[in-house]
Amino acid sequence: QVQLVESGGGLVQPGGSLGLSCAASGFPFSEYVLSWVRRTPGKGLEWVSEINKDDGSASYADFVKGRFTISRDNDKNTLYLQMKSLKPEDTAVYYCASGSRWNFYVPPGGQGAQVTVSS
C-alpha cells in the first residue's frame, strides 16, 4: 500500500522560510519521479515541482521558481521541499506525490502539510 506522509507545515510570515518532508513507503521509492503539489481553495490541486529518479534534476512551476527547492534521499525514502521568500499566495495544503507534473498520484486519505503565510 502506497503511503506518503507529509510533515513540517506551519504558520510563517511573508518573506519567511519553511521546510517540508515526506516519508514514503509501499513502493520502490528510488524508481519513481516524485512531485510536490498543493491544494488551494481557489485553484484546486496544482503541481509545484518534480525531481528525477536518477540524476536528481528538478523542474518547478513558474510561480515558485527561484524560491522553492525540491530534493530527495533515496536511502531514507524521503522527499523534501525547502521554501523561502514565501508569499501569502503560497498558502495551501502541500502533498507529495508519485509521478511527474502530467501524471502525478496522491494517495487518497493523505493529510498533507498545511502552510499558511500570513502576517
PDB file of C-alpha atoms in Angstrom:
ATOM      1  CA  GLN A   1       0.000   0.000   0.000  1.00  0.00           C
ATOM      2  CA  VAL A   2       1.422   3.331  -1.081  1.00  0.00           C
ATOM      3  CA  GLN A   3       1.833   5.737   1.813  1.00  0.00           C
ATOM      4  CA  LEU A   4       3.108   9.298   1.657  1.00  0.00           C
ATOM      5  CA  VAL A   5       3.188  11.196   4.950  1.00  0.00           C
ATOM      6  CA  GLU A   6       3.937  14.894   4.879  1.00  0.00           C
ATOM      7  CA  SER A   7       5.284  16.923   7.785  1.00  0.00           C
ATOM      8  CA  GLY A   8       6.773  20.321   8.528  1.00  0.00           C
ATOM      9  CA  GLY A   9       3.979  22.718   7.682  1.00  0.00           C
ATOM     10  CA  GLY A  10       3.041  25.702   9.804  1.00  0.00           C
ATOM     11  CA  LEU A  11       2.441  29.421  10.011  1.00  0.00           C
ATOM     12  CA  VAL A  12       5.112  31.754   8.641  1.00  0.00           C
ATOM     13  CA  GLN A  13       5.258  35.451   7.897  1.00  0.00           C
ATOM     14  CA  PRO A  14       5.593  36.730   4.328  1.00  0.00           C
ATOM     15  CA  GLY A  15       9.213  36.536   3.274  1.00  0.00           C
ATOM     16  CA  GLY A  16       9.910  33.691   5.656  1.00  0.00           C
ATOM     17  CA  SER A  17      11.113  30.145   5.073  1.00  0.00           C
ATOM     18  CA  LEU A  18       9.766  26.701   5.798  1.00  0.00           C
ATOM     19  CA  GLY A  19      10.760  23.120   5.031  1.00  0.00           C
ATOM     20  CA  LEU A  20       8.537  20.146   4.294  1.00  0.00           C
ATOM     21  CA  SER A  21       9.319  16.432   4.414  1.00  0.00           C
ATOM     22  CA  CYS A  22       7.520  13.435   3.007  1.00  0.00           C
ATOM     23  CA  ALA A  23       8.138   9.907   4.268  1.00  0.00           C
ATOM     24  CA  ALA A  24       7.285   7.285   1.671  1.00  0.00           C
ATOM     25  CA  SER A  25       6.577   3.574   1.896  1.00  0.00           C
ATOM     26  CA  GLY A  26       4.864   0.812  -0.020  1.00  0.00           C
ATOM     27  CA  PHE A  27       6.561   1.315  -3.380  1.00  0.00           C
ATOM     28  CA  PRO A  28      10.122   1.368  -4.814  1.00  0.00           C
ATOM     29  CA  PHE A  29      10.850   5.000  -3.949  1.00  0.00           C
ATOM     30  CA  SER A  30      14.119   5.303  -5.860  1.00  0.00           C
ATOM     31  CA  GLU A  31      12.483   4.170  -9.109  1.00  0.00           C
ATOM     32  CA  TYR A  32       9.926   6.972  -9.258  1.00  0.00           C
ATOM     33  CA  VAL A  33       9.851  10.573 -10.310  1.00  0.00           C
ATOM     34  CA  LEU A  34       8.334  12.428  -7.360  1.00  0.00           C
ATOM     35  CA  SER A  35       6.417  15.658  -7.119  1.00  0.00           C
ATOM     36  CA  TRP A  36       5.071  18.197  -4.694  1.00  0.00           C
ATOM     37  CA  VAL A  37       1.588  19.503  -5.406  1.00  0.00           C
ATOM     38  CA  ARG A  38      -0.641  21.877  -3.465  1.00  0.00           C
ATOM     39  CA  ARG A  39      -4.328  22.487  -2.977  1.00  0.00           C
ATOM     40  CA  THR A  40      -5.709  25.954  -2.518  1.00  0.00           C
ATOM     41  CA  PRO A  41      -9.359  26.899  -2.048  1.00  0.00           C
ATOM     42  CA  GLY A  42      -9.468  28.942  -5.211  1.00  0.00           C
ATOM     43  CA  LYS A  43      -7.322  26.894  -7.593  1.00  0.00           C
ATOM     44  CA  GLY A  44      -7.771  23.283  -6.593  1.00  0.00           C
ATOM     45  CA  LEU A  45      -4.806  20.923  -6.942  1.00  0.00           C
ATOM     46  CA  GLU A  46      -1.775  22.328  -8.742  1.00  0.00           C
ATOM     47  CA  TRP A  47       1.656  20.920  -9.461  1.00  0.00           C
ATOM     48  CA  VAL A  48       4.581  22.676  -7.765  1.00  0.00           C
ATOM     49  CA  SER A  49       7.775  20.755  -8.501  1.00  0.00           C
ATOM     50  CA  GLU A  50       9.192  17.390  -9.510  1.00  0.00           C
ATOM     51  CA  ILE A  51      12.508  15.608  -9.136  1.00  0.00           C
ATOM     52  CA  ASN A  52      14.001  12.980 -11.390  1.00  0.00           C
ATOM     53  CA  LYS A  53      14.617   9.485 -10.046  1.00  0.00           C
ATOM     54  CA  ASP A  54      18.115   9.129 -11.473  1.00  0.00           C
ATOM     55  CA  ASP A  55      20.113  12.346 -11.507  1.00  0.00           C
ATOM     56  CA  GLY A  56      18.099  14.476  -9.121  1.00  0.00           C
ATOM     57  CA  SER A  57      17.320  17.054 -11.777  1.00  0.00           C
ATOM     58  CA  ALA A  58      14.300  19.147 -10.893  1.00  0.00           C
ATOM     59  CA  SER A  59      11.556  21.207 -12.502  1.00  0.00           C
ATOM     60  CA  TYR A  60       9.453  23.938 -10.947  1.00  0.00           C
ATOM     61  CA  ALA A  61       6.246  25.748 -11.649  1.00  0.00           C
ATOM     62  CA  ASP A  62       6.902  29.352 -12.661  1.00  0.00           C
ATOM     63  CA  PHE A  63       5.203  30.679  -9.544  1.00  0.00           C
ATOM     64  CA  VAL A  64       7.792  29.021  -7.231  1.00  0.00           C
ATOM     65  CA  LYS A  65      10.889  29.033  -9.419  1.00  0.00           C
ATOM     66  CA  GLY A  66      13.859  30.538  -7.616  1.00  0.00           C
ATOM     67  CA  ARG A  67      12.142  30.289  -4.224  1.00  0.00           C
ATOM     68  CA  PHE A  68      11.499  26.560  -3.691  1.00  0.00           C
ATOM     69  CA  THR A  69      13.993  23.684  -3.806  1.00  0.00           C
ATOM     70  CA  ILE A  70      13.000  20.039  -4.085  1.00  0.00           C
ATOM     71  CA  SER A  71      15.326  17.228  -3.038  1.00  0.00           C
ATOM     72  CA  ARG A  72      15.215  13.558  -2.174  1.00  0.00           C
ATOM     73  CA  ASP A  73      17.078  10.991  -0.102  1.00  0.00           C
ATOM     74  CA  ASN A  74      16.614   7.583  -1.672  1.00  0.00           C
ATOM     75  CA  ASP A  75      18.299   5.862   1.281  1.00  0.00           C
ATOM     76  CA  LYS A  76      15.717   7.303   3.659  1.00  0.00           C
ATOM     77  CA  ASN A  77      12.752   7.130   1.248  1.00  0.00           C
ATOM     78  CA  THR A  78      12.143  10.795   1.952  1.00  0.00           C
ATOM     79  CA  LEU A  79      11.232  13.740  -0.262  1.00  0.00           C
ATOM     80  CA  TYR A  80      11.862  17.348   0.778  1.00  0.00           C
ATOM     81  CA  LEU A  81      10.739  20.819  -0.192  1.00  0.00           C
ATOM     82  CA  GLN A  82      12.602  23.890   1.027  1.00  0.00           C
ATOM     83  CA  MET A  83      10.596  27.072   0.636  1.00  0.00           C
ATOM     84  CA  LYS A  84      11.905  30.626   1.004  1.00  0.00           C
ATOM     85  CA  SER A  85      10.616  34.110   0.266  1.00  0.00           C
ATOM     86  CA  LEU A  86       7.146  32.795   0.981  1.00  0.00           C
ATOM     87  CA  LYS A  87       4.140  34.801  -0.176  1.00  0.00           C
ATOM     88  CA  PRO A  88       0.541  34.804   1.078  1.00  0.00           C
ATOM     89  CA  GLU A  89      -0.484  33.134  -2.182  1.00  0.00           C
ATOM     90  CA  ASP A  90       1.693  30.152  -1.228  1.00  0.00           C
ATOM     91  CA  THR A  91      -0.849  29.360   1.472  1.00  0.00           C
ATOM     92  CA  ALA A  92      -2.082  25.856   0.711  1.00  0.00           C
ATOM     93  CA  VAL A  93      -2.082  22.230   1.777  1.00  0.00           C
ATOM     94  CA  TYR A  94       1.020  20.646   0.292  1.00  0.00           C
ATOM     95  CA  TYR A  95       1.111  16.983  -0.760  1.00  0.00           C
ATOM     96  CA  CYS A  96       3.874  14.798  -2.073  1.00  0.00           C
ATOM     97  CA  ALA A  97       3.007  12.599  -4.985  1.00  0.00           C
ATOM     98  CA  SER A  98       4.475   9.874  -7.107  1.00  0.00           C
ATOM     99  CA  GLY A  99       4.897  10.748 -10.765  1.00  0.00           C
ATOM    100  CA  SER A 100       5.520  13.891 -12.756  1.00  0.00           C
ATOM    101  CA  ARG A 101       3.502  17.031 -13.402  1.00  0.00           C
ATOM    102  CA  TRP A 102       1.484  15.259 -16.092  1.00  0.00           C
ATOM    103  CA  ASN A 103       0.611  12.072 -14.230  1.00  0.00           C
ATOM    104  CA  PHE A 104       1.117  12.521 -10.502  1.00  0.00           C
ATOM    105  CA  TYR A 105      -0.693  10.373  -7.967  1.00  0.00           C
ATOM    106  CA  VAL A 106      -1.663  11.475  -4.472  1.00  0.00           C
ATOM    107  CA  PRO A 107      -2.856   8.526  -2.371  1.00  0.00           C
ATOM    108  CA  PRO A 108      -6.384   9.045  -1.074  1.00  0.00           C
ATOM    109  CA  GLY A 109      -6.710   9.993   2.556  1.00  0.00           C
ATOM    110  CA  GLY A 110      -3.402  11.814   2.791  1.00  0.00           C
ATOM    111  CA  GLN A 111      -3.437  14.692   5.260  1.00  0.00           C
ATOM    112  CA  GLY A 112      -0.863  16.860   3.539  1.00  0.00           C
ATOM    113  CA  ALA A 113       1.009  19.685   5.254  1.00  0.00           C
ATOM    114  CA  GLN A 114      -0.777  22.976   5.840  1.00  0.00           C
ATOM    115  CA  VAL A 115       1.363  26.003   5.015  1.00  0.00           C
ATOM    116  CA  THR A 116      -0.064  29.367   5.982  1.00  0.00           C
ATOM    117  CA  VAL A 117       1.749  32.546   5.010  1.00  0.00           C
ATOM    118  CA  SER A 118       0.345  35.488   6.906  1.00  0.00           C
ATOM    119  CA  SER A 119       1.429  38.449   8.973  1.00  0.00           C
TER     120      SER A 119
END
